[in-house]
Structure formats: structure tokens, C-alpha cells
XYZ file of N, CA and C in Angstrom:
699
model
N -29.890 -18.197 -192.326
C -30.424 -17.356 -191.244
C -31.259 -18.227 -190.309
N -31.087 -18.034 -189.029
C -31.813 -18.845 -188.043
C -33.296 -18.570 -188.120
N -34.059 -19.608 -187.947
C -35.518 -19.470 -187.963
C -36.009 -18.974 -186.618
N -36.909 -17.983 -186.663
C -37.480 -17.466 -185.424
C -38.432 -18.495 -184.850
N -38.200 -18.890 -183.634
C -39.052 -19.887 -182.988
C -40.122 -19.180 -182.156
N -41.372 -19.541 -182.381
C -42.471 -18.917 -181.649
C -42.393 -19.264 -180.186
N -42.620 -18.298 -179.313
C -42.586 -18.577 -177.875
C -43.720 -19.488 -177.471
N -43.479 -20.268 -176.443
C -44.491 -21.224 -175.987
C -45.634 -20.554 -175.257
N -45.448 -19.288 -174.851
C -46.449 -18.652 -173.984
C -47.316 -17.650 -174.720
N -47.405 -17.736 -176.042
C -48.203 -16.767 -176.789
C -49.654 -16.781 -176.330
N -50.228 -17.971 -176.154
C -51.637 -18.043 -175.774
C -51.887 -17.354 -174.450
N -50.961 -17.482 -173.526
C -51.119 -16.823 -172.230
C -51.047 -15.318 -172.391
N -50.143 -14.847 -173.255
C -50.020 -13.414 -173.471
C -51.281 -12.854 -174.120
N -51.835 -13.600 -175.047
C -53.066 -13.158 -175.690
C -54.193 -13.081 -174.669
N -54.205 -14.024 -173.760
C -55.222 -14.027 -172.708
C -55.100 -12.782 -171.850
N -53.859 -12.437 -171.481
C -53.634 -11.241 -170.671
C -54.052 -9.990 -171.426
N -53.751 -9.955 -172.734
C -54.066 -8.774 -173.513
C -55.578 -8.592 -173.642
N -56.289 -9.689 -173.870
C -57.737 -9.606 -174.001
C -58.396 -9.218 -172.685
N -57.759 -9.562 -171.574
C -58.317 -9.240 -170.262
C -57.538 -8.080 -169.655
N -57.256 -7.071 -170.462
C -56.403 -5.962 -170.028
C -57.003 -5.208 -168.860
N -58.320 -5.197 -168.782
C -58.973 -4.489 -167.690
C -58.634 -5.124 -166.358
N -58.799 -6.428 -166.279
C -58.666 -7.131 -165.012
C -57.223 -7.277 -164.569
N -56.294 -7.280 -165.492
C -54.890 -7.497 -165.176
C -54.433 -6.639 -164.009
N -54.772 -5.363 -164.063
C -54.372 -4.454 -162.999
C -55.397 -4.438 -161.882
N -56.664 -4.504 -162.243
C -57.738 -4.305 -161.267
C -57.705 -5.332 -160.159
N -57.398 -6.578 -160.466
C -57.341 -7.619 -159.440
C -56.319 -7.259 -158.376
N -55.181 -6.742 -158.815
C -54.125 -6.386 -157.873
C -54.502 -5.166 -157.040
N -55.168 -4.212 -157.678
C -55.544 -2.988 -156.970
C -56.572 -3.275 -155.888
N -57.506 -4.172 -156.187
C -58.558 -4.482 -155.215
C -57.969 -4.920 -153.876
N -56.920 -5.736 -153.939
C -56.354 -6.274 -152.716
C -55.830 -5.174 -151.803
N -55.282 -4.126 -152.423
C -54.735 -3.026 -151.636
C -55.805 -2.004 -151.307
N -56.515 -1.572 -152.364
C -57.437 -0.455 -152.194
C -58.610 -0.802 -151.289
N -59.245 -1.935 -151.567
C -60.416 -2.287 -150.778
C -60.078 -3.014 -149.497
N -58.812 -3.423 -149.367
C -58.376 -3.943 -148.084
C -58.260 -2.832 -147.061
N -58.103 -1.580 -147.554
C -58.015 -0.407 -146.689
C -59.073 0.615 -147.113
N -60.267 0.113 -147.417
C -61.297 0.959 -148.013
C -61.644 2.155 -147.152
N -61.769 1.951 -145.832
C -62.148 3.063 -144.965
C -61.153 4.199 -145.017
N -59.866 3.860 -144.959
C -58.821 4.879 -145.015
C -58.819 5.553 -146.362
N -58.909 4.768 -147.432
C -58.849 5.331 -148.777
C -59.979 6.303 -149.019
N -61.200 5.912 -148.645
C -62.338 6.793 -148.871
C -62.260 8.027 -147.977
N -61.746 7.865 -146.768
C -61.624 9.009 -145.867
C -60.699 10.062 -146.458
N -59.579 9.617 -147.023
C -58.647 10.545 -147.655
C -59.293 11.219 -148.849
N -59.964 10.418 -149.693
C -60.613 10.982 -150.873
C -61.670 12.005 -150.489
N -62.477 11.680 -149.485
C -63.512 12.616 -149.039
C -62.885 13.890 -148.503
N -61.751 13.751 -147.815
C -61.069 14.923 -147.298
C -60.608 15.842 -148.401
N -60.090 15.272 -149.493
C -59.641 16.083 -150.618
C -60.810 16.815 -151.246
N -61.923 16.120 -151.435
C -63.100 16.760 -152.009
C -63.552 17.922 -151.136
N -63.511 17.721 -149.807
C -63.941 18.757 -148.883
C -63.084 20.008 -149.007
N -61.773 19.830 -149.107
C -60.867 20.968 -149.225
C -61.108 21.719 -150.517
N -61.270 20.991 -151.609
C -61.451 21.623 -152.907
C -62.761 22.394 -152.970
N -63.792 21.881 -152.357
C -65.100 22.542 -152.436
C -65.046 23.968 -151.936
N -64.483 24.188 -150.769
C -64.226 25.546 -150.299
C -65.376 26.242 -149.591
N -66.560 25.709 -149.647
C -67.719 26.338 -149.011
C -68.229 25.396 -147.934
N -68.348 25.896 -146.692
C -68.653 25.038 -145.553
C -69.936 24.240 -145.744
N -71.015 24.886 -146.146
C -72.283 24.182 -146.317
C -72.200 23.132 -147.403
N -71.563 23.499 -148.510
C -71.387 22.560 -149.608
C -70.485 21.407 -149.201
N -69.460 21.724 -148.400
C -68.559 20.690 -147.904
C -69.322 19.641 -147.100
N -70.194 20.119 -146.211
C -70.951 19.215 -145.361
C -71.838 18.315 -146.209
N -72.478 18.936 -147.220
C -73.370 18.178 -148.086
C -72.593 17.109 -148.855
N -71.444 17.509 -149.412
C -70.640 16.569 -150.154
C -70.109 15.441 -149.279
N -69.712 15.804 -148.036
C -69.192 14.788 -147.136
C -70.267 13.767 -146.801
N -71.480 14.260 -146.555
C -72.591 13.360 -146.253
C -72.885 12.461 -147.444
N -72.884 13.048 -148.626
C -73.120 12.241 -149.832
C -71.980 11.245 -150.040
N -70.765 11.656 -149.687
C -69.626 10.759 -149.828
C -69.767 9.536 -148.952
N -70.222 9.743 -147.718
C -70.431 8.622 -146.799
C -71.509 7.699 -147.339
N -72.591 8.291 -147.834
C -73.671 7.483 -148.399
C -73.178 6.683 -149.608
N -72.366 7.342 -150.438
C -71.835 6.660 -151.623
C -70.916 5.523 -151.226
N -70.076 5.764 -150.210
C -69.178 4.722 -149.728
C -69.961 3.492 -149.273
N -71.002 3.744 -148.501
C -71.805 2.647 -147.971
C -72.500 1.890 -149.101
N -73.007 2.641 -150.081
C -73.702 2.008 -151.201
C -72.743 1.145 -152.011
N -71.558 1.677 -152.288
C -70.582 0.918 -153.064
C -70.113 -0.305 -152.278
N -69.874 -0.129 -150.986
C -69.468 -1.260 -150.158
C -70.503 -2.363 -150.137
N -71.785 -1.979 -150.269
C -72.854 -2.961 -150.219
C -72.957 -3.830 -151.454
N -72.423 -3.348 -152.578
C -72.562 -4.106 -153.824
C -71.254 -4.750 -154.258
N -70.155 -4.420 -153.581
C -68.845 -4.933 -153.979
C -68.807 -6.457 -153.963
N -69.370 -7.069 -152.935
C -69.311 -8.522 -152.819
C -70.004 -9.194 -154.000
N -71.094 -8.607 -154.452
C -71.807 -9.156 -155.604
C -70.912 -9.145 -156.836
N -70.214 -8.031 -157.023
C -69.278 -7.933 -158.137
C -68.153 -8.961 -158.007
N -67.582 -9.052 -156.825
C -66.463 -9.968 -156.615
C -66.874 -11.422 -156.800
N -68.140 -11.717 -156.572
C -68.648 -13.073 -156.768
C -68.897 -13.395 -158.239
N -68.712 -12.403 -159.108
C -68.898 -12.625 -160.535
C -70.321 -12.448 -161.009
N -71.191 -11.920 -160.159
C -72.584 -11.657 -160.553
C -72.663 -10.244 -161.138
N -72.127 -10.091 -162.341
C -71.911 -8.758 -162.888
C -73.201 -8.024 -163.234
N -74.198 -8.740 -163.744
C -75.459 -8.073 -164.054
C -76.146 -7.604 -162.780
N -76.127 -8.446 -161.748
C -76.690 -8.045 -160.456
C -75.914 -6.874 -159.867
N -74.615 -6.867 -160.049
C -73.806 -5.761 -159.547
C -74.214 -4.463 -160.215
N -74.540 -4.518 -161.490
C -74.975 -3.321 -162.209
C -76.376 -2.893 -161.785
N -77.278 -3.862 -161.681
C -78.689 -3.553 -161.449
C -79.054 -3.430 -159.973
N -78.296 -4.118 -159.104
C -78.623 -4.122 -157.688
C -79.331 -5.386 -157.269
N -79.382 -5.590 -155.967
C -80.036 -6.765 -155.402
C -81.167 -6.309 -154.478
N -81.769 -7.279 -153.817
C -82.856 -6.944 -152.895
C -82.356 -6.148 -151.696
N -81.074 -6.245 -151.409
C -80.522 -5.587 -150.219
C -79.484 -4.512 -150.527
N -79.106 -4.355 -151.797
C -78.071 -3.379 -152.133
C -78.372 -2.716 -153.466
N -78.147 -1.407 -153.521
C -78.344 -0.688 -154.783
C -77.210 -1.048 -155.736
N -77.491 -0.992 -157.027
C -76.510 -1.381 -158.023
C -75.573 -0.257 -158.418
N -74.569 -0.626 -159.163
C -73.572 0.334 -159.603
C -74.185 1.451 -160.439
N -75.147 1.115 -161.287
C -75.759 2.129 -162.140
C -76.476 3.187 -161.315
N -77.164 2.756 -160.270
C -77.867 3.709 -159.401
C -76.873 4.546 -158.600
N -75.787 3.933 -158.179
C -74.757 4.681 -157.445
C -74.175 5.772 -158.327
N -73.932 5.441 -159.585
C -73.404 6.438 -160.523
C -74.406 7.571 -160.712
N -75.678 7.226 -160.862
C -76.713 8.249 -161.052
C -76.846 9.155 -159.835
N -76.809 8.564 -158.641
C -77.071 9.327 -157.423
C -75.827 9.991 -156.841
N -74.664 9.367 -157.032
C -73.454 9.855 -156.357
C -72.264 9.984 -157.321
N -72.563 10.222 -158.574
C -71.520 10.253 -159.584
C -70.423 11.269 -159.344
N -70.715 12.333 -158.577
C -69.715 13.374 -158.340
C -68.797 13.063 -157.169
N -69.061 11.976 -156.445
C -68.242 11.606 -155.287
C -67.129 10.652 -155.713
N -66.088 10.523 -154.894
C -65.035 9.552 -155.214
C -65.570 8.133 -155.382
N -66.488 7.736 -154.506
C -67.061 6.395 -154.612
C -67.870 6.243 -155.893
N -68.587 7.299 -156.260
C -69.351 7.267 -157.507
C -68.448 7.131 -158.712
N -67.289 7.774 -158.635
C -66.325 7.662 -159.728
C -65.773 6.244 -159.823
N -65.444 5.650 -158.681
C -64.965 4.277 -158.680
C -66.047 3.330 -159.200
N -67.302 3.644 -158.900
C -68.406 2.816 -159.389
C -68.426 2.786 -160.916
N -68.000 3.879 -161.555
C -67.927 3.893 -163.020
C -66.941 2.844 -163.525
N -65.820 2.729 -162.807
C -64.844 1.733 -163.232
C -65.406 0.328 -163.058
N -66.029 0.073 -161.910
C -66.650 -1.233 -161.684
C -67.696 -1.516 -162.754
N -68.508 -0.505 -163.073
C -69.556 -0.689 -164.077
C -68.951 -0.965 -165.448
N -67.849 -0.291 -165.750
C -67.174 -0.524 -167.018
C -66.660 -1.956 -167.096
N -66.014 -2.402 -166.024
C -65.467 -3.751 -166.013
C -66.567 -4.801 -166.068
N -67.642 -4.576 -165.315
C -68.767 -5.512 -165.321
C -69.384 -5.593 -166.718
N -69.566 -4.446 -167.360
C -70.139 -4.425 -168.707
C -69.216 -5.117 -169.700
N -67.927 -4.900 -169.535
C -66.936 -5.542 -170.400
C -67.036 -7.061 -170.296
N -67.118 -7.555 -169.070
C -67.185 -8.997 -168.853
C -68.484 -9.594 -169.394
N -69.532 -8.772 -169.435
C -70.813 -9.237 -169.954
C -70.891 -9.117 -171.478
N -69.859 -8.571 -172.083
C -69.838 -8.436 -173.539
C -70.527 -7.196 -174.049
N -70.917 -6.298 -173.163
C -71.546 -5.033 -173.562
C -70.445 -3.987 -173.708
N -69.713 -4.071 -174.808
C -68.513 -3.255 -174.971
C -68.819 -1.779 -175.185
N -69.932 -1.486 -175.807
C -70.300 -0.082 -176.020
C -70.520 0.635 -174.689
N -71.264 -0.006 -173.799
C -71.493 0.580 -172.477
C -70.198 0.630 -171.678
N -69.406 -0.418 -171.760
C -68.132 -0.450 -171.047
C -67.246 0.707 -171.481
N -67.202 0.962 -172.776
C -66.372 2.055 -173.284
C -66.843 3.393 -172.751
N -68.144 3.597 -172.697
C -68.688 4.859 -172.181
C -68.269 5.078 -170.727
N -68.364 4.027 -169.926
C -67.999 4.175 -168.510
C -66.492 4.361 -168.341
N -65.706 3.651 -169.143
C -64.260 3.844 -169.064
C -63.879 5.283 -169.418
N -64.527 5.817 -170.426
C -64.236 7.188 -170.849
C -64.713 8.204 -169.822
N -65.826 7.899 -169.161
C -66.366 8.812 -168.146
C -65.604 8.746 -166.834
N -64.923 7.630 -166.610
C -64.180 7.480 -165.366
C -63.076 8.527 -165.288
N -63.019 9.226 -164.178
C -62.028 10.287 -163.986
C -60.778 9.690 -163.352
N -59.932 9.130 -164.192
C -58.743 8.457 -163.697
C -57.570 9.396 -163.537
N -56.657 9.028 -162.668
C -55.452 9.813 -162.444
C -54.249 9.101 -163.018
N -53.072 9.601 -162.695
C -51.831 8.981 -163.141
C -51.430 7.869 -162.174
N -52.284 6.853 -162.121
C -52.048 5.741 -161.210
C -52.457 4.446 -161.898
N -52.347 3.342 -161.175
C -52.642 2.046 -161.767
C -54.075 1.933 -162.268
N -55.008 2.489 -161.518
C -56.406 2.393 -161.914
C -56.675 3.231 -163.153
N -56.071 4.431 -163.214
C -56.222 5.256 -164.400
C -55.635 4.574 -165.621
N -54.481 3.936 -165.443
C -53.857 3.211 -166.549
C -54.735 2.044 -166.992
N -55.325 1.355 -166.031
C -56.172 0.217 -166.347
C -57.404 0.645 -167.140
N -57.948 1.815 -166.819
C -59.109 2.322 -167.555
C -58.736 2.606 -169.010
N -57.549 3.153 -169.232
C -57.081 3.400 -170.596
C -56.888 2.088 -171.346
N -56.307 1.113 -170.654
C -56.104 -0.194 -171.281
C -57.440 -0.860 -171.593
N -58.430 -0.633 -170.735
C -59.758 -1.169 -170.996
C -60.333 -0.612 -172.288
N -60.151 0.696 -172.498
C -60.589 1.298 -173.755
C -59.844 0.678 -174.930
N -58.532 0.498 -174.732
C -57.743 -0.106 -175.801
C -58.222 -1.496 -176.153
N -58.559 -2.283 -175.140
C -59.031 -3.647 -175.380
C -60.316 -3.653 -176.191
N -61.195 -2.695 -175.925
C -62.468 -2.625 -176.642
C -62.249 -2.218 -178.095
N -61.391 -1.222 -178.322
C -61.099 -0.825 -179.700
C -60.395 -1.955 -180.457
N -59.578 -2.728 -179.761
C -58.930 -3.855 -180.416
C -59.945 -4.903 -180.832
N -60.946 -5.127 -179.989
C -61.985 -6.091 -180.339
C -62.775 -5.647 -181.558
N -62.860 -4.335 -181.774
C -63.578 -3.814 -182.950
C -62.630 -3.614 -184.133
N -61.402 -4.138 -184.018
C -60.402 -4.108 -185.087
C -59.884 -2.710 -185.395
N -60.053 -1.766 -184.487
C -59.447 -0.443 -184.636
C -58.083 -0.508 -183.944
N -57.141 -1.171 -184.592
C -55.888 -1.546 -183.951
C -54.986 -0.350 -183.640
N -54.950 0.624 -184.517
C -54.094 1.782 -184.257
C -54.571 2.552 -183.028
N -55.876 2.763 -182.947
C -56.416 3.479 -181.789
C -56.198 2.677 -180.513
N -56.383 1.375 -180.611
C -56.151 0.510 -179.458
C -54.702 0.618 -179.003
N -53.780 0.557 -179.960
C -52.363 0.619 -179.617
C -52.010 1.933 -178.937
N -52.554 3.037 -179.464
C -52.275 4.349 -178.862
C -52.747 4.398 -177.412
N -53.886 3.786 -177.134
C -54.408 3.764 -175.767
C -53.548 2.879 -174.864
N -53.064 1.760 -175.396
C -52.171 0.914 -174.616
C -50.885 1.668 -174.261
N -50.378 2.454 -175.211
C -49.180 3.244 -174.940
C -49.450 4.263 -173.839
N -50.599 4.928 -173.921
C -50.955 5.888 -172.875
C -51.040 5.194 -171.521
N -51.604 3.984 -171.511
C -51.690 3.237 -170.253
C -50.298 2.915 -169.733
N -49.418 2.479 -170.622
C -48.058 2.117 -170.208
C -47.295 3.316 -169.691
N -47.556 4.489 -170.264
C -46.832 5.694 -169.867
C -47.466 6.391 -168.665
N -48.678 6.006 -168.310
C -49.345 6.609 -167.156
C -48.650 6.220 -165.869
N -48.219 4.982 -165.794
C -47.491 4.505 -164.616
C -46.246 3.762 -165.076
N -45.188 3.881 -164.323
C -43.980 3.112 -164.599
C -43.922 1.982 -163.587
N -44.559 0.880 -163.944
C -44.702 -0.253 -163.042
C -44.146 -1.489 -163.727
N -43.182 -2.133 -163.104
C -42.504 -3.253 -163.737
C -43.404 -4.461 -163.941
N -44.530 -4.507 -163.250
C -45.445 -5.632 -163.381
C -46.426 -5.443 -164.536
N -47.031 -4.259 -164.634
C -48.088 -4.061 -165.621
C -47.658 -3.286 -166.858
N -46.679 -2.393 -166.735
C -46.266 -1.605 -167.899
C -45.796 -2.484 -169.059
N -45.015 -3.547 -168.805
C -44.621 -4.407 -169.930
C -45.812 -5.071 -170.621
N -46.849 -5.384 -169.856
C -48.048 -5.978 -170.453
C -48.682 -4.995 -171.418
N -48.755 -3.730 -171.013
C -49.354 -2.718 -171.881
C -48.494 -2.453 -173.110
N -47.163 -2.431 -172.934
C -46.283 -2.243 -174.087
C -46.408 -3.418 -175.054
N -46.525 -4.620 -174.518
C -46.713 -5.788 -175.378
C -48.025 -5.674 -176.153
N -49.088 -5.286 -175.461
C -50.381 -5.115 -176.126
C -50.286 -4.068 -177.219
N -49.573 -2.979 -176.926
C -49.403 -1.908 -177.913
C -48.635 -2.421 -179.129
N -47.534 -3.137 -178.878
C -46.734 -3.633 -179.984
C -47.510 -4.573 -180.890
N -48.280 -5.476 -180.293
C -49.062 -6.423 -181.081
C -50.165 -5.713 -181.868
N -50.773 -4.696 -181.248
C -51.819 -3.953 -181.943
C -51.241 -3.129 -183.087
N -50.102 -2.488 -182.860
C -49.453 -1.753 -183.948
C -49.087 -2.700 -185.090
N -48.651 -3.884 -184.735
C -48.300 -4.868 -185.754
C -49.519 -5.225 -186.591
N -50.653 -5.417 -185.942
C -51.885 -5.718 -186.672
C -52.307 -4.557 -187.556
N -52.000 -3.336 -187.097
C -52.358 -2.156 -187.874
C -51.374 -1.893 -189.010
N -50.275 -2.654 -189.048
C -49.280 -2.464 -190.080
C -48.334 -1.311 -189.811
N -48.310 -0.825 -188.576
C -47.424 0.278 -188.199
C -46.215 -0.339 -187.499
N -45.313 -0.852 -188.293
C -44.241 -1.690 -187.757
C -43.169 -0.880 -187.023
N -42.985 0.377 -187.400
C -42.012 1.207 -186.687
C -42.428 1.392 -185.225
N -43.712 1.672 -185.005
C -44.196 1.853 -183.634
C -44.226 0.527 -182.882
N -44.482 -0.549 -183.605
C -44.443 -1.869 -182.970
C -43.028 -2.162 -182.485
N -42.041 -1.833 -183.316
C -40.656 -2.034 -182.912
C -40.323 -1.220 -181.659
N -40.783 0.033 -181.631
C -40.531 0.889 -180.468
C -41.108 0.276 -179.198
N -42.329 -0.231 -179.295
C -42.989 -0.832 -178.131
C -42.217 -2.056 -177.647
N -41.823 -2.921 -178.573
C -41.103 -4.129 -178.185
C -39.715 -3.811 -177.624
N -39.056 -2.820 -178.220
C -37.731 -2.443 -177.715
C -37.826 -1.810 -176.327
N -38.922 -1.147 -176.053
C -39.121 -0.581 -174.713
C -39.146 -1.691 -173.676
N -39.805 -2.786 -173.999
C -39.826 -3.931 -173.090
C -38.415 -4.488 -172.922
N -37.729 -4.658 -174.033
C -36.391 -5.256 -174.007
C -35.415 -4.394 -173.211
N -35.483 -3.070 -173.396
C -34.499 -2.171 -172.786
C -34.877 -1.734 -171.375
N -36.168 -1.525 -171.137
C -36.611 -0.946 -169.864
C -37.062 -1.999 -168.863
N -37.615 -3.101 -169.365
C -38.136 -4.131 -168.464
C -37.549 -5.501 -168.833
N -36.217 -5.617 -168.814
C -35.576 -6.864 -169.250
C -35.877 -8.072 -168.371
N -36.320 -7.835 -167.140
C -36.602 -8.939 -166.228
C -38.078 -9.323 -166.205
N -38.874 -8.685 -167.039
C -40.305 -8.962 -167.043
C -40.611 -10.261 -167.776
N -41.797 -10.782 -167.540
C -42.237 -11.985 -168.227
C -42.310 -11.746 -169.731
N -42.734 -10.553 -170.118
C -42.874 -10.216 -171.529
C -41.529 -10.190 -172.245
N -40.459 -9.889 -171.521
C -39.134 -9.778 -172.145
C -38.548 -11.133 -172.528
N -39.080 -12.216 -171.984
C -38.493 -13.536 -172.223
C -38.489 -13.902 -173.704
N -39.532 -13.539 -174.406
C -39.646 -13.903 -175.824
C -39.651 -12.675 -176.729
N -39.150 -11.564 -176.214
C -39.278 -10.312 -176.959
C -38.477 -10.334 -178.257
N -37.386 -11.088 -178.313
C -36.596 -11.158 -179.543
C -37.401 -11.781 -180.684
N -38.286 -12.692 -180.340
C -39.166 -13.280 -181.361
C -40.061 -12.210 -181.973
N -40.698 -11.399 -181.114
C -41.595 -10.359 -181.606
C -40.832 -9.287 -182.367
N -39.657 -8.912 -181.854
C -38.826 -7.940 -182.547
C -38.400 -8.485 -183.902
N -38.053 -9.740 -183.951
C -37.616 -10.354 -185.206
C -38.685 -10.311 -186.268
N -39.917 -10.603 -185.887
C -41.010 -10.565 -186.854
C -41.202 -9.178 -187.412
N -41.102 -8.166 -186.531
C -41.295 -6.782 -186.973
C -40.147 -6.352 -187.886
N -38.924 -6.695 -187.518
C -37.773 -6.286 -188.308
C -37.797 -6.915 -189.697
N -38.315 -8.135 -189.780
C -38.469 -8.770 -191.085
C -39.395 -7.950 -191.971
N -40.473 -7.468 -191.403
C -41.424 -6.660 -192.186
C -40.847 -5.303 -192.544
N -40.028 -4.744 -191.666
C -39.426 -3.440 -191.945
C -38.342 -3.523 -193.015
N -37.691 -4.661 -193.058
C -36.588 -4.819 -194.012
C -37.024 -5.486 -195.313
């Protein structure tokens, strides 16, 4: 029987899995914050319609503008990698934590939760990061999927592999994206493997092989499938 040869890119894949939060977030920033004014305007408009009461609408809209400005003022600090300052604030800009406290019900306040989660994650404060990821009101989009993957990464670090894998699967199923979904399926498969749930690991790896055959993750998928099948048989 042929010997399964380990792929040369395992270390890179492990790096991507450990940084599951940033994998998607870096890409989203380029689009979302490149058109921040339009994005926030649309979000504020939706909040206004849902509110339904003219006076309340005006109040929420005003708070939304304030939240937008506050978040815009601290974004550069975050992007520069000054994560603690981004959380706490600077001499000229309020921090993410204060934005969440003051404007948590606004779209910008909700996005601040994601930034705070990612900043806390990078600082090694996984308990706080998990709380913010869980509090973040994500949708069925790339950012919502990334928040789920962030939770999965934290549970994986605490060796709760089954729970981590389930969250990676939820992230992969939240969006059908040929760039990031295979990464989440790979993370799920590896976590299930660590948990000893080889049937689910096989399912995750086969999803990559069958659904995303042109992805980077698919290049060495037969190796991962082979290891799982050996354990199953």
C-alpha cells in the first residue's frame, strides 16, 4: 500500500486555522471600510425603517452618526496593530469598549464588538474575545461567518475540539464562498479529527474535495482523507 505523504503546506494551513478571525476580516475591511460612508448610510437607513417611530428614528439616526464618527476615529489605531489602545482609546479618539457601551445598539456599535473581539483575541485575552464574538449580532455574510470561526478558534485553543469543529462548520455553511469556506471546512475536519470524531472529519474533508476542488485546501485533501479513512477502517 502506498505511503501517505504529508503535504508541504501543513504549517501554512495551521497558521490560517489559528488566525481564523483575521482570514476573512482582512478581506472584508478592504471592501467594507473602503466604502464606509455608503455602508453605514444603508445600515442607518434600515435601523430607521425598523424603528417605526419618528422621534425614536431621529434619536437613533443621530446616535448612529455619532457612533460612525467614533468608530472611524479609532479604526486607524486598530489597523496599525495598537490593539490595546484601540480597545481603551487614545488622547484624540474614544476606544472600542466605550463605543460599545455608548452606542452598542447601533450598526457601528455592533461592528465595534467584532473589532473588540479581534483585538482581544490578538492580545491573548480569549475569554473577553469570546464574549464579544458571541455578543456580535452577525448575519449570513462573511463577517458573521468570521465571528463564528473566531469562536471556534478560541474553543480549539482550549482543547474543546468538538465544539470548535461545530462552530467551524456553522461558519462554513453561513456563506458559500470559494475563498474562505474551504478554510473553515479544513479547520472543522482537523478539529473533528482531534476530537476523535472521524466520520465528521471525513465529511468535512470530502466537502472540500467535492465542492471546492480548485481551492488551495483541496491540493492535499487526499492526504487528510487518507489519514481519517485509516482510523475508520
